[in-house]
mmCIF file of N, CA and C in Angstrom:
data_model
loop_
_atom_site.group_PDB
_atom_site.id
_atom_site.type_symbol
_atom_site.label_atom_id
_atom_site.label_comp_id
_atom_site.label_asym_id
_atom_site.label_seq_id
_atom_site.Cartn_x
_atom_site.Cartn_y
_atom_site.Cartn_z
ATOM 1 N N UNK A 597 0.859 11.631 -49.603
ATOM 2 C CA UNK A 597 -0.005 12.067 -48.520
ATOM 3 C C UNK A 597 0.795 12.036 -47.218
ATOM 4 N N UNK A 598 0.573 12.999 -46.388
ATOM 5 C CA UNK A 598 1.298 13.054 -45.119
ATOM 6 C C UNK A 598 0.485 12.390 -44.018
ATOM 7 N N UNK A 599 1.210 11.964 -42.997
ATOM 8 C CA UNK A 599 0.543 11.377 -41.834
ATOM 9 C C UNK A 599 -0.119 12.484 -41.035
ATOM 10 N N UNK A 600 -1.189 12.153 -40.311
ATOM 11 C CA UNK A 600 -1.813 13.176 -39.460
ATOM 12 C C UNK A 600 -0.854 13.632 -38.371
ATOM 13 N N UNK A 601 -1.028 14.855 -37.965
ATOM 14 C CA UNK A 601 -0.185 15.419 -36.915
ATOM 15 C C UNK A 601 -0.683 14.909 -35.572
ATOM 16 N N UNK A 602 0.253 14.438 -34.768
ATOM 17 C CA UNK A 602 -0.086 13.984 -33.420
ATOM 18 C C UNK A 602 -0.084 15.199 -32.506
ATOM 19 N N UNK A 603 -1.259 15.585 -31.944
ATOM 20 C CA UNK A 603 -1.320 16.774 -31.097
ATOM 21 C C UNK A 603 -0.387 16.690 -29.897
ATOM 22 N N UNK A 604 -0.107 15.510 -29.411
ATOM 23 C CA UNK A 604 0.760 15.371 -28.236
ATOM 24 C C UNK A 604 2.196 15.768 -28.527
ATOM 25 N N UNK A 605 2.601 15.741 -29.809
ATOM 26 C CA UNK A 605 3.980 16.080 -30.147
ATOM 27 C C UNK A 605 4.129 17.525 -30.599
ATOM 28 N N UNK A 606 3.023 18.222 -30.780
ATOM 29 C CA UNK A 606 3.101 19.617 -31.206
ATOM 30 C C UNK A 606 3.405 20.504 -30.025
ATOM 31 N N UNK A 607 4.104 21.597 -30.305
ATOM 32 C CA UNK A 607 4.450 22.572 -29.272
ATOM 33 C C UNK A 607 3.724 23.868 -29.544
ATOM 34 N N UNK A 608 3.581 24.653 -28.530
ATOM 35 C CA UNK A 608 3.005 25.973 -28.683
ATOM 36 C C UNK A 608 1.491 25.965 -28.636
ATOM 37 N N UNK A 609 0.913 27.110 -28.926
ATOM 38 C CA UNK A 609 -0.527 27.271 -28.771
ATOM 39 C C UNK A 609 -1.344 26.514 -29.804
ATOM 40 N N UNK A 610 -0.693 25.897 -30.774
ATOM 41 C CA UNK A 610 -1.417 25.224 -31.853
ATOM 42 C C UNK A 610 -1.371 23.711 -31.691
ATOM 43 N N UNK A 611 -1.151 23.212 -30.501
ATOM 44 C CA UNK A 611 -0.891 21.808 -30.280
ATOM 45 C C UNK A 611 -2.036 20.889 -30.653
ATOM 46 N N UNK A 612 -3.288 21.314 -30.567
ATOM 47 C CA UNK A 612 -4.346 20.379 -30.920
ATOM 48 C C UNK A 612 -4.712 20.462 -32.397
ATOM 49 N N UNK A 613 -4.087 21.382 -33.114
ATOM 50 C CA UNK A 613 -4.301 21.464 -34.547
ATOM 51 C C UNK A 613 -5.631 22.094 -34.941
ATOM 52 N N UNK A 614 -6.430 22.511 -33.986
ATOM 53 C CA UNK A 614 -7.740 23.053 -34.341
ATOM 54 C C UNK A 614 -7.611 24.484 -34.838
ATOM 55 N N UNK A 615 -8.397 24.787 -35.813
ATOM 56 C CA UNK A 615 -8.433 26.147 -36.333
ATOM 57 C C UNK A 615 -8.950 27.101 -35.265
ATOM 58 N N UNK A 616 -9.901 26.648 -34.462
ATOM 59 C CA UNK A 616 -10.450 27.487 -33.400
ATOM 60 C C UNK A 616 -9.350 27.925 -32.438
ATOM 61 N N UNK A 617 -8.505 26.992 -32.005
ATOM 62 C CA UNK A 617 -7.439 27.346 -31.067
ATOM 63 C C UNK A 617 -6.432 28.286 -31.725
ATOM 64 N N UNK A 618 -6.112 28.045 -32.974
ATOM 65 C CA UNK A 618 -5.186 28.907 -33.696
ATOM 66 C C UNK A 618 -5.732 30.324 -33.807
ATOM 67 N N UNK A 619 -6.988 30.447 -34.207
ATOM 68 C CA UNK A 619 -7.595 31.773 -34.332
ATOM 69 C C UNK A 619 -7.712 32.468 -32.976
ATOM 70 N N UNK A 620 -8.011 31.701 -31.949
ATOM 71 C CA UNK A 620 -8.083 32.268 -30.611
ATOM 72 C C UNK A 620 -6.739 32.857 -30.205
ATOM 73 N N UNK A 621 -5.663 32.142 -30.479
ATOM 74 C CA UNK A 621 -4.326 32.639 -30.147
ATOM 75 C C UNK A 621 -4.001 33.898 -30.942
ATOM 76 N N UNK A 622 -4.334 33.912 -32.216
ATOM 77 C CA UNK A 622 -4.066 35.082 -33.054
ATOM 78 C C UNK A 622 -4.830 36.296 -32.527
ATOM 79 N N UNK A 623 -6.112 36.116 -32.215
ATOM 80 C CA UNK A 623 -6.905 37.228 -31.692
ATOM 81 C C UNK A 623 -6.349 37.724 -30.356
ATOM 82 N N UNK A 624 -5.959 36.806 -29.498
ATOM 83 C CA UNK A 624 -5.354 37.182 -28.214
ATOM 84 C C UNK A 624 -4.090 38.002 -28.459
ATOM 85 N N UNK A 625 -3.291 37.566 -29.412
ATOM 86 C CA UNK A 625 -2.044 38.273 -29.734
ATOM 87 C C UNK A 625 -2.317 39.672 -30.269
ATOM 88 N N UNK A 626 -3.372 39.821 -31.055
ATOM 89 C CA UNK A 626 -3.711 41.128 -31.612
ATOM 90 C C UNK A 626 -4.304 42.057 -30.554
ATOM 91 N N UNK A 627 -5.139 41.502 -29.674
ATOM 92 C CA UNK A 627 -5.796 42.318 -28.655
ATOM 93 C C UNK A 627 -4.855 42.707 -27.523
ATOM 94 N N UNK A 628 -4.010 41.783 -27.121
ATOM 95 C CA UNK A 628 -3.095 42.022 -26.005
ATOM 96 C C UNK A 628 -1.719 41.460 -26.349
ATOM 97 N N UNK A 629 -1.003 42.112 -27.265
ATOM 98 C CA UNK A 629 0.270 41.543 -27.712
ATOM 99 C C UNK A 629 1.301 41.387 -26.602
ATOM 100 N N UNK A 630 1.340 42.296 -25.658
ATOM 101 C CA UNK A 630 2.317 42.194 -24.574
ATOM 102 C C UNK A 630 2.014 40.994 -23.690
ATOM 103 N N UNK A 631 0.738 40.794 -23.364
ATOM 104 C CA UNK A 631 0.377 39.639 -22.548
ATOM 105 C C UNK A 631 0.567 38.344 -23.330
ATOM 106 N N UNK A 632 0.340 38.383 -24.626
ATOM 107 C CA UNK A 632 0.544 37.189 -25.444
ATOM 108 C C UNK A 632 2.003 36.744 -25.381
ATOM 109 N N UNK A 633 2.928 37.693 -25.393
ATOM 110 C CA UNK A 633 4.351 37.344 -25.264
ATOM 111 C C UNK A 633 4.619 36.717 -23.900
ATOM 112 N N UNK A 634 4.009 37.269 -22.855
ATOM 113 C CA UNK A 634 4.152 36.696 -21.521
ATOM 114 C C UNK A 634 3.549 35.308 -21.425
ATOM 115 N N UNK A 635 2.416 35.109 -22.096
ATOM 116 C CA UNK A 635 1.774 33.795 -22.104
ATOM 117 C C UNK A 635 2.622 32.770 -22.854
ATOM 118 N N UNK A 636 3.238 33.216 -23.944
ATOM 119 C CA UNK A 636 4.083 32.298 -24.708
ATOM 120 C C UNK A 636 5.235 31.809 -23.826
ATOM 121 N N UNK A 637 5.837 32.706 -23.081
ATOM 122 C CA UNK A 637 6.914 32.324 -22.156
ATOM 123 C C UNK A 637 6.394 31.343 -21.122
ATOM 124 N N UNK A 638 5.236 31.632 -20.553
ATOM 125 C CA UNK A 638 4.653 30.730 -19.552
ATOM 126 C C UNK A 638 4.424 29.355 -20.148
ATOM 127 N N UNK A 639 3.919 29.318 -21.378
ATOM 128 C CA UNK A 639 3.679 28.030 -22.036
ATOM 129 C C UNK A 639 4.983 27.267 -22.252
ATOM 130 N N UNK A 640 6.024 27.962 -22.638
ATOM 131 C CA UNK A 640 7.318 27.306 -22.846
ATOM 132 C C UNK A 640 7.876 26.751 -21.537
ATOM 133 N N UNK A 641 7.644 27.452 -20.446
ATOM 134 C CA UNK A 641 8.139 27.016 -19.138
ATOM 135 C C UNK A 641 7.297 25.873 -18.593
ATOM 136 N N UNK A 642 5.987 25.940 -18.774
ATOM 137 C CA UNK A 642 5.077 24.950 -18.202
ATOM 138 C C UNK A 642 3.851 24.777 -19.096
ATOM 139 N N UNK A 643 3.935 23.897 -20.086
ATOM 140 C CA UNK A 643 2.821 23.712 -21.019
ATOM 141 C C UNK A 643 1.521 23.274 -20.348
ATOM 142 N N UNK A 644 1.615 22.645 -19.187
ATOM 143 C CA UNK A 644 0.391 22.189 -18.526
ATOM 144 C C UNK A 644 -0.434 23.350 -17.987
ATOM 145 N N UNK A 645 0.183 24.473 -17.746
ATOM 146 C CA UNK A 645 -0.549 25.634 -17.253
ATOM 147 C C UNK A 645 -0.878 26.577 -18.410
ATOM 148 N N UNK A 646 0.046 26.785 -19.319
ATOM 149 C CA UNK A 646 -0.232 27.422 -20.591
ATOM 150 C C UNK A 646 -0.432 28.919 -20.645
ATOM 151 N N UNK A 647 -0.481 29.610 -19.522
ATOM 152 C CA UNK A 647 -0.609 31.064 -19.564
ATOM 153 C C UNK A 647 0.102 31.646 -18.350
ATOM 154 N N UNK A 648 0.409 32.918 -18.442
ATOM 155 C CA UNK A 648 1.070 33.589 -17.325
ATOM 156 C C UNK A 648 0.168 33.571 -16.090
ATOM 157 N N UNK A 649 -1.119 33.817 -16.290
ATOM 158 C CA UNK A 649 -2.053 33.817 -15.159
ATOM 159 C C UNK A 649 -2.071 32.455 -14.479
ATOM 160 N N UNK A 650 -2.200 31.401 -15.265
ATOM 161 C CA UNK A 650 -2.267 30.053 -14.690
ATOM 162 C C UNK A 650 -0.971 29.692 -13.977
ATOM 163 N N UNK A 651 0.151 30.035 -14.562
ATOM 164 C CA UNK A 651 1.438 29.706 -13.947
ATOM 165 C C UNK A 651 1.634 30.467 -12.637
ATOM 166 N N UNK A 652 1.285 31.729 -12.629
ATOM 167 C CA UNK A 652 1.555 32.578 -11.467
ATOM 168 C C UNK A 652 0.559 32.407 -10.326
ATOM 169 N N UNK A 653 -0.655 32.034 -10.618
ATOM 170 C CA UNK A 653 -1.675 31.992 -9.571
ATOM 171 C C UNK A 653 -1.942 30.596 -9.038
ATOM 172 N N UNK A 654 -1.263 29.597 -9.561
ATOM 173 C CA UNK A 654 -1.436 28.224 -9.082
ATOM 174 C C UNK A 654 -0.415 27.945 -7.986
ATOM 175 N N UNK A 655 -0.870 27.722 -6.758
ATOM 176 C CA UNK A 655 0.072 27.472 -5.658
ATOM 177 C C UNK A 655 0.905 26.214 -5.838
ATOM 178 N N UNK A 656 0.490 25.327 -6.744
ATOM 179 C CA UNK A 656 1.244 24.087 -6.955
ATOM 180 C C UNK A 656 2.296 24.201 -8.056
ATOM 181 N N UNK A 657 2.400 25.373 -8.680
ATOM 182 C CA UNK A 657 3.446 25.549 -9.688
ATOM 183 C C UNK A 657 4.802 25.369 -9.004
ATOM 184 N N UNK A 658 5.627 24.469 -9.517
ATOM 185 C CA UNK A 658 6.937 24.255 -8.886
ATOM 186 C C UNK A 658 7.787 25.524 -8.892
ATOM 187 N N UNK A 659 8.512 25.719 -7.815
ATOM 188 C CA UNK A 659 9.364 26.898 -7.671
ATOM 189 C C UNK A 659 10.357 27.010 -8.825
ATOM 190 N N UNK A 660 10.908 25.904 -9.278
ATOM 191 C CA UNK A 660 11.872 25.939 -10.383
ATOM 192 C C UNK A 660 11.253 26.547 -11.648
ATOM 193 N N UNK A 661 9.986 26.280 -11.887
ATOM 194 C CA UNK A 661 9.322 26.836 -13.070
ATOM 195 C C UNK A 661 9.049 28.328 -12.894
ATOM 196 N N UNK A 662 8.725 28.737 -11.670
ATOM 197 C CA UNK A 662 8.527 30.164 -11.413
ATOM 198 C C UNK A 662 9.843 30.910 -11.619
ATOM 199 N N UNK A 663 10.929 30.324 -11.119
ATOM 200 C CA UNK A 663 12.250 30.951 -11.307
ATOM 201 C C UNK A 663 12.586 31.089 -12.792
ATOM 202 N N UNK A 664 12.360 30.023 -13.542
ATOM 203 C CA UNK A 664 12.670 30.038 -14.979
ATOM 204 C C UNK A 664 11.837 31.094 -15.707
ATOM 205 N N UNK A 665 10.551 31.144 -15.387
ATOM 206 C CA UNK A 665 9.681 32.136 -16.021
ATOM 207 C C UNK A 665 10.140 33.546 -15.672
ATOM 208 N N UNK A 666 10.539 33.764 -14.434
ATOM 209 C CA UNK A 666 11.011 35.086 -14.019
ATOM 210 C C UNK A 666 12.214 35.528 -14.851
ATOM 211 N N UNK A 667 13.147 34.615 -15.070
ATOM 212 C CA UNK A 667 14.330 34.934 -15.870
ATOM 213 C C UNK A 667 13.923 35.322 -17.297
ATOM 214 N N UNK A 668 13.004 34.566 -17.873
ATOM 215 C CA UNK A 668 12.575 34.839 -19.249
ATOM 216 C C UNK A 668 11.749 36.124 -19.331
ATOM 217 N N UNK A 669 10.900 36.365 -18.334
ATOM 218 C CA UNK A 669 10.146 37.623 -18.335
ATOM 219 C C UNK A 669 11.071 38.811 -18.127
ATOM 220 N N UNK A 670 12.110 38.644 -17.330
ATOM 221 C CA UNK A 670 13.096 39.721 -17.161
ATOM 222 C C UNK A 670 13.811 39.986 -18.494
ATOM 223 N N UNK A 671 14.057 38.930 -19.261
ATOM 224 C CA UNK A 671 14.662 39.108 -20.588
ATOM 225 C C UNK A 671 13.703 39.861 -21.510
ATOM 226 N N UNK A 672 12.416 39.546 -21.411
ATOM 227 C CA UNK A 672 11.417 40.278 -22.193
ATOM 228 C C UNK A 672 11.426 41.748 -21.794
ATOM 229 N N UNK A 673 11.579 42.020 -20.509
ATOM 230 C CA UNK A 673 11.661 43.396 -20.021
ATOM 231 C C UNK A 673 12.821 44.133 -20.689
ATOM 232 N N UNK A 674 13.922 43.440 -20.869
ATOM 233 C CA UNK A 674 15.113 44.073 -21.436
ATOM 234 C C UNK A 674 15.104 44.095 -22.959
ATOM 235 N N UNK A 675 14.482 43.089 -23.576
ATOM 236 C CA UNK A 675 14.639 42.925 -25.020
ATOM 237 C C UNK A 675 13.350 42.951 -25.824
ATOM 238 N N UNK A 676 12.224 43.233 -25.186
ATOM 239 C CA UNK A 676 10.962 43.271 -25.923
ATOM 240 C C UNK A 676 10.998 44.297 -27.038
ATOM 241 N N UNK A 677 10.302 43.993 -28.123
ATOM 242 C CA UNK A 677 10.312 44.897 -29.267
ATOM 243 C C UNK A 677 9.514 46.174 -29.008
ATOM 244 N N UNK A 678 8.420 46.061 -28.284
ATOM 245 C CA UNK A 678 7.558 47.208 -28.014
ATOM 246 C C UNK A 678 7.655 47.589 -26.534
ATOM 247 N N UNK A 679 7.386 48.832 -26.232
ATOM 248 C CA UNK A 679 7.407 49.300 -24.838
ATOM 249 C C UNK A 679 6.430 48.501 -23.986
ATOM 250 N N UNK A 680 5.270 48.164 -24.556
ATOM 251 C CA UNK A 680 4.267 47.401 -23.807
ATOM 252 C C UNK A 680 4.793 46.017 -23.430
ATOM 253 N N UNK A 681 5.533 45.378 -24.335
ATOM 254 C CA UNK A 681 6.133 44.068 -24.027
ATOM 255 C C UNK A 681 7.160 44.197 -22.916
ATOM 256 N N UNK A 682 7.971 45.239 -22.978
ATOM 257 C CA UNK A 682 8.988 45.445 -21.942
ATOM 258 C C UNK A 682 8.331 45.693 -20.583
ATOM 259 N N UNK A 683 7.281 46.498 -20.573
ATOM 260 C CA UNK A 683 6.571 46.761 -19.321
ATOM 261 C C UNK A 683 5.935 45.488 -18.785
ATOM 262 N N UNK A 684 5.273 44.725 -19.650
ATOM 263 C CA UNK A 684 4.643 43.483 -19.194
ATOM 264 C C UNK A 684 5.696 42.499 -18.712
ATOM 265 N N UNK A 685 6.829 42.434 -19.384
ATOM 266 C CA UNK A 685 7.915 41.572 -18.914
ATOM 267 C C UNK A 685 8.336 41.937 -17.508
ATOM 268 N N UNK A 686 8.444 43.226 -17.248
ATOM 269 C CA UNK A 686 8.799 43.699 -15.913
ATOM 270 C C UNK A 686 7.741 43.309 -14.890
ATOM 271 N N UNK A 687 6.478 43.556 -15.231
ATOM 272 C CA UNK A 687 5.382 43.242 -14.301
ATOM 273 C C UNK A 687 5.296 41.746 -14.017
ATOM 274 N N UNK A 688 5.469 40.927 -15.039
ATOM 275 C CA UNK A 688 5.380 39.479 -14.838
ATOM 276 C C UNK A 688 6.584 38.952 -14.051
ATOM 277 N N UNK A 689 7.748 39.553 -14.254
ATOM 278 C CA UNK A 689 8.918 39.151 -13.462
ATOM 279 C C UNK A 689 8.690 39.490 -11.985
ATOM 280 N N UNK A 690 8.102 40.642 -11.716
ATOM 281 C CA UNK A 690 7.759 41.010 -10.341
ATOM 282 C C UNK A 690 6.719 40.038 -9.787
ATOM 283 N N UNK A 691 5.726 39.725 -10.601
ATOM 284 C CA UNK A 691 4.685 38.793 -10.165
ATOM 285 C C UNK A 691 5.265 37.407 -9.871
ATOM 286 N N UNK A 692 6.271 37.010 -10.621
ATOM 287 C CA UNK A 692 6.928 35.724 -10.344
ATOM 288 C C UNK A 692 7.604 35.757 -8.978
ATOM 289 N N UNK A 693 8.252 36.872 -8.664
ATOM 290 C CA UNK A 693 8.858 37.016 -7.339
ATOM 291 C C UNK A 693 7.787 36.964 -6.258
ATOM 292 N N UNK A 694 6.636 37.565 -6.533
ATOM 293 C CA UNK A 694 5.528 37.535 -5.575
ATOM 294 C C UNK A 694 4.999 36.114 -5.396
ATOM 295 N N UNK A 695 4.845 35.376 -6.496
ATOM 296 C CA UNK A 695 4.338 34.000 -6.415
ATOM 297 C C UNK A 695 5.301 33.105 -5.644
ATOM 298 N N UNK A 696 6.595 33.253 -5.891
ATOM 299 C CA UNK A 696 7.589 32.449 -5.174
ATOM 300 C C UNK A 696 7.540 32.747 -3.679
ATOM 301 N N UNK A 697 7.396 34.012 -3.343
ATOM 302 C CA UNK A 697 7.339 34.413 -1.936
ATOM 303 C C UNK A 697 6.039 33.945 -1.286
ATOM 304 N N UNK A 698 4.928 34.162 -1.965
ATOM 305 C CA UNK A 698 3.623 33.832 -1.402
ATOM 306 C C UNK A 698 3.434 32.324 -1.254
ATOM 307 N N UNK A 699 3.705 31.573 -2.303
ATOM 308 C CA UNK A 699 3.380 30.147 -2.311
ATOM 309 C C UNK A 699 4.492 29.248 -1.795
ATOM 310 N N UNK A 700 5.753 29.710 -1.888
ATOM 311 C CA UNK A 700 6.880 28.859 -1.503
ATOM 312 C C UNK A 700 7.722 29.450 -0.379
ATOM 313 N N UNK A 701 7.418 30.684 0.020
ATOM 314 C CA UNK A 701 8.204 31.321 1.069
ATOM 315 C C UNK A 701 9.639 31.591 0.662
ATOM 316 N N UNK A 702 9.882 31.704 -0.641
ATOM 317 C CA UNK A 702 11.226 31.907 -1.183
ATOM 318 C C UNK A 702 11.339 33.271 -1.851
ATOM 319 N N UNK A 703 12.493 33.874 -1.680
ATOM 320 C CA UNK A 703 12.800 35.121 -2.392
ATOM 321 C C UNK A 703 13.640 34.764 -3.611
ATOM 322 N N UNK A 704 13.166 35.180 -4.766
ATOM 323 C CA UNK A 704 13.906 34.871 -5.992
ATOM 324 C C UNK A 704 14.426 36.141 -6.657
ATOM 325 N N UNK A 705 14.483 37.215 -5.894
ATOM 326 C CA UNK A 705 15.090 38.454 -6.380
ATOM 327 C C UNK A 705 16.047 38.945 -5.305
ATOM 328 N N UNK A 706 16.894 39.865 -5.684
ATOM 329 C CA UNK A 706 17.861 40.430 -4.739
ATOM 330 C C UNK A 706 17.329 41.686 -4.050
ATOM 331 N N UNK A 707 16.082 42.020 -4.255
ATOM 332 C CA UNK A 707 15.503 43.238 -3.693
ATOM 333 C C UNK A 707 15.368 43.123 -2.178
ATOM 334 N N UNK A 708 15.628 44.230 -1.499
ATOM 335 C CA UNK A 708 15.342 44.266 -0.059
ATOM 336 C C UNK A 708 13.832 44.457 0.110
ATOM 337 N N UNK A 709 13.350 44.402 1.357
ATOM 338 C CA UNK A 709 11.914 44.473 1.604
ATOM 339 C C UNK A 709 11.281 45.736 1.028
ATOM 340 N N UNK A 710 11.937 46.873 1.199
ATOM 341 C CA UNK A 710 11.365 48.138 0.714
ATOM 342 C C UNK A 710 11.239 48.137 -0.812
ATOM 343 N N UNK A 711 12.267 47.685 -1.495
ATOM 344 C CA UNK A 711 12.231 47.656 -2.956
ATOM 345 C C UNK A 711 11.213 46.635 -3.454
ATOM 346 N N UNK A 712 11.143 45.493 -2.784
ATOM 347 C CA UNK A 712 10.181 44.467 -3.166
ATOM 348 C C UNK A 712 8.757 44.976 -2.968
ATOM 349 N N UNK A 713 8.517 45.641 -1.878
ATOM 350 C CA UNK A 713 7.196 46.200 -1.606
ATOM 351 C C UNK A 713 6.809 47.236 -2.665
ATOM 352 N N UNK A 714 7.742 48.087 -3.026
ATOM 353 C CA UNK A 714 7.491 49.081 -4.078
ATOM 354 C C UNK A 714 7.171 48.393 -5.402
ATOM 355 N N UNK A 715 7.917 47.347 -5.735
ATOM 356 C CA UNK A 715 7.686 46.616 -6.985
ATOM 357 C C UNK A 715 6.322 45.925 -6.966
ATOM 358 N N UNK A 716 5.976 45.291 -5.837
ATOM 359 C CA UNK A 716 4.670 44.635 -5.725
ATOM 360 C C UNK A 716 3.548 45.657 -5.915
ATOM 361 N N UNK A 717 3.680 46.807 -5.275
ATOM 362 C CA UNK A 717 2.637 47.834 -5.379
ATOM 363 C C UNK A 717 2.517 48.370 -6.800
ATOM 364 N N UNK A 718 3.633 48.492 -7.476
ATOM 365 C CA UNK A 718 3.623 48.953 -8.858
ATOM 366 C C UNK A 718 2.899 47.951 -9.759
ATOM 367 N N UNK A 719 3.206 46.675 -9.596
ATOM 368 C CA UNK A 719 2.574 45.642 -10.421
ATOM 369 C C UNK A 719 1.084 45.524 -10.121
ATOM 370 N N UNK A 720 0.719 45.612 -8.841
ATOM 371 C CA UNK A 720 -0.693 45.441 -8.495
ATOM 372 C C UNK A 720 -1.535 46.656 -8.894
ATOM 373 N N UNK A 721 -0.911 47.787 -9.108
ATOM 374 C CA UNK A 721 -1.632 48.989 -9.529
ATOM 375 C C UNK A 721 -1.789 49.084 -11.042
ATOM 376 N N UNK A 722 -1.050 48.282 -11.781
ATOM 377 C CA UNK A 722 -1.054 48.343 -13.245
ATOM 378 C C UNK A 722 -2.234 47.547 -13.798
ATOM 379 N N UNK A 723 -3.214 48.238 -14.348
ATOM 380 C CA UNK A 723 -4.420 47.572 -14.834
ATOM 381 C C UNK A 723 -4.211 46.765 -16.107
ATOM 382 N N UNK A 724 -3.038 46.859 -16.727
ATOM 383 C CA UNK A 724 -2.766 45.997 -17.875
ATOM 384 C C UNK A 724 -2.374 44.589 -17.423
ATOM 385 N N UNK A 725 -2.020 44.460 -16.158
ATOM 386 C CA UNK A 725 -1.705 43.147 -15.587
ATOM 387 C C UNK A 725 -3.037 42.456 -15.294
ATOM 388 N N UNK A 726 -3.182 41.182 -15.661
ATOM 389 C CA UNK A 726 -4.452 40.485 -15.419
ATOM 390 C C UNK A 726 -4.873 40.551 -13.947
ATOM 391 N N UNK A 727 -6.178 40.688 -13.727
ATOM 392 C CA UNK A 727 -6.732 40.882 -12.388
ATOM 393 C C UNK A 727 -6.317 39.784 -11.416
ATOM 394 N N UNK A 728 -6.337 38.530 -11.846
ATOM 395 C CA UNK A 728 -5.955 37.434 -10.938
ATOM 396 C C UNK A 728 -4.501 37.543 -10.501
ATOM 397 N N UNK A 729 -3.651 38.012 -11.396
ATOM 398 C CA UNK A 729 -2.237 38.195 -11.048
ATOM 399 C C UNK A 729 -2.095 39.355 -10.068
ATOM 400 N N UNK A 730 -2.818 40.444 -10.316
ATOM 401 C CA UNK A 730 -2.766 41.579 -9.381
ATOM 402 C C UNK A 730 -3.226 41.171 -7.987
ATOM 403 N N UNK A 731 -4.260 40.349 -7.910
ATOM 404 C CA UNK A 731 -4.748 39.856 -6.615
ATOM 405 C C UNK A 731 -3.675 39.036 -5.914
ATOM 406 N N UNK A 732 -3.012 38.146 -6.649
ATOM 407 C CA UNK A 732 -1.947 37.323 -6.066
ATOM 408 C C UNK A 732 -0.806 38.201 -5.568
ATOM 409 N N UNK A 733 -0.443 39.221 -6.333
ATOM 410 C CA UNK A 733 0.638 40.124 -5.926
ATOM 411 C C UNK A 733 0.244 40.873 -4.647
ATOM 412 N N UNK A 734 -1.005 41.293 -4.558
ATOM 413 C CA UNK A 734 -1.467 41.957 -3.322
ATOM 414 C C UNK A 734 -1.371 41.021 -2.122
ATOM 415 N N UNK A 735 -1.680 39.749 -2.329
ATOM 416 C CA UNK A 735 -1.556 38.773 -1.240
ATOM 417 C C UNK A 735 -0.099 38.641 -0.803
ATOM 418 N N UNK A 736 0.802 38.638 -1.758
ATOM 419 C CA UNK A 736 2.239 38.573 -1.430
ATOM 420 C C UNK A 736 2.663 39.837 -0.700
ATOM 421 N N UNK A 737 2.134 40.961 -1.114
ATOM 422 C CA UNK A 737 2.430 42.233 -0.444
ATOM 423 C C UNK A 737 2.005 42.168 1.028
ATOM 424 N N UNK A 738 0.786 41.666 1.273
ATOM 425 C CA UNK A 738 0.316 41.539 2.658
ATOM 426 C C UNK A 738 1.200 40.581 3.464
ATOM 427 N N UNK A 739 1.653 39.516 2.848
ATOM 428 C CA UNK A 739 2.536 38.573 3.532
ATOM 429 C C UNK A 739 3.871 39.238 3.860
ATOM 430 N N UNK A 740 4.381 40.031 2.931
ATOM 431 C CA UNK A 740 5.655 40.718 3.138
ATOM 432 C C UNK A 740 5.560 41.735 4.276
ATOM 433 N N UNK A 741 4.481 42.484 4.284
ATOM 434 C CA UNK A 741 4.280 43.510 5.309
ATOM 435 C C UNK A 741 4.081 42.855 6.673
ATOM 436 N N UNK A 742 3.416 41.719 6.692
ATOM 437 C CA UNK A 742 3.165 41.017 7.940
ATOM 438 C C UNK A 742 1.972 41.596 8.679
ATOM 439 N N UNK A 743 1.648 40.983 9.811
ATOM 440 C CA UNK A 743 0.495 41.459 10.580
ATOM 441 C C UNK A 743 0.746 42.874 11.112
ATOM 442 N N UNK A 744 -0.294 43.651 11.059
ATOM 443 C CA UNK A 744 -0.194 45.012 11.586
ATOM 444 C C UNK A 744 -0.831 45.078 12.965
ATOM 445 N N UNK A 745 -0.300 45.940 13.753
ATOM 446 C CA UNK A 745 -0.792 46.049 15.140
ATOM 447 C C UNK A 745 -2.062 46.845 15.222
#
């Protein structure tokens, strides 16, 4: 007989061992496979937040974790198996740059203001990106543009 699995030592979306959580993850992966890949990256970077939305929209997410997630999402953009995964990787990497700028006042990309603004607008217009993330990106866009006369 094997010992019971300690949920605290398990990694990934199945950490509590419940069938409900496992099935929920599978359904999420089937319904939104590109976002599921982004969520998996977010979970690997910060298990306490567990999803791309939670990682990107929490102002207390440490900058180092946002940077790490951006690098991994950029890798997904380059190496995703499906076009949807590559697109979501791109959008989430842009959103990470927006979160770093909005919440930490840091630029984590080499883009100039015009390119960053174009990228923010592209991500916020993409309806496949979760609504809370699009809202955060719009806030970063407004911060980048600054007060208007």
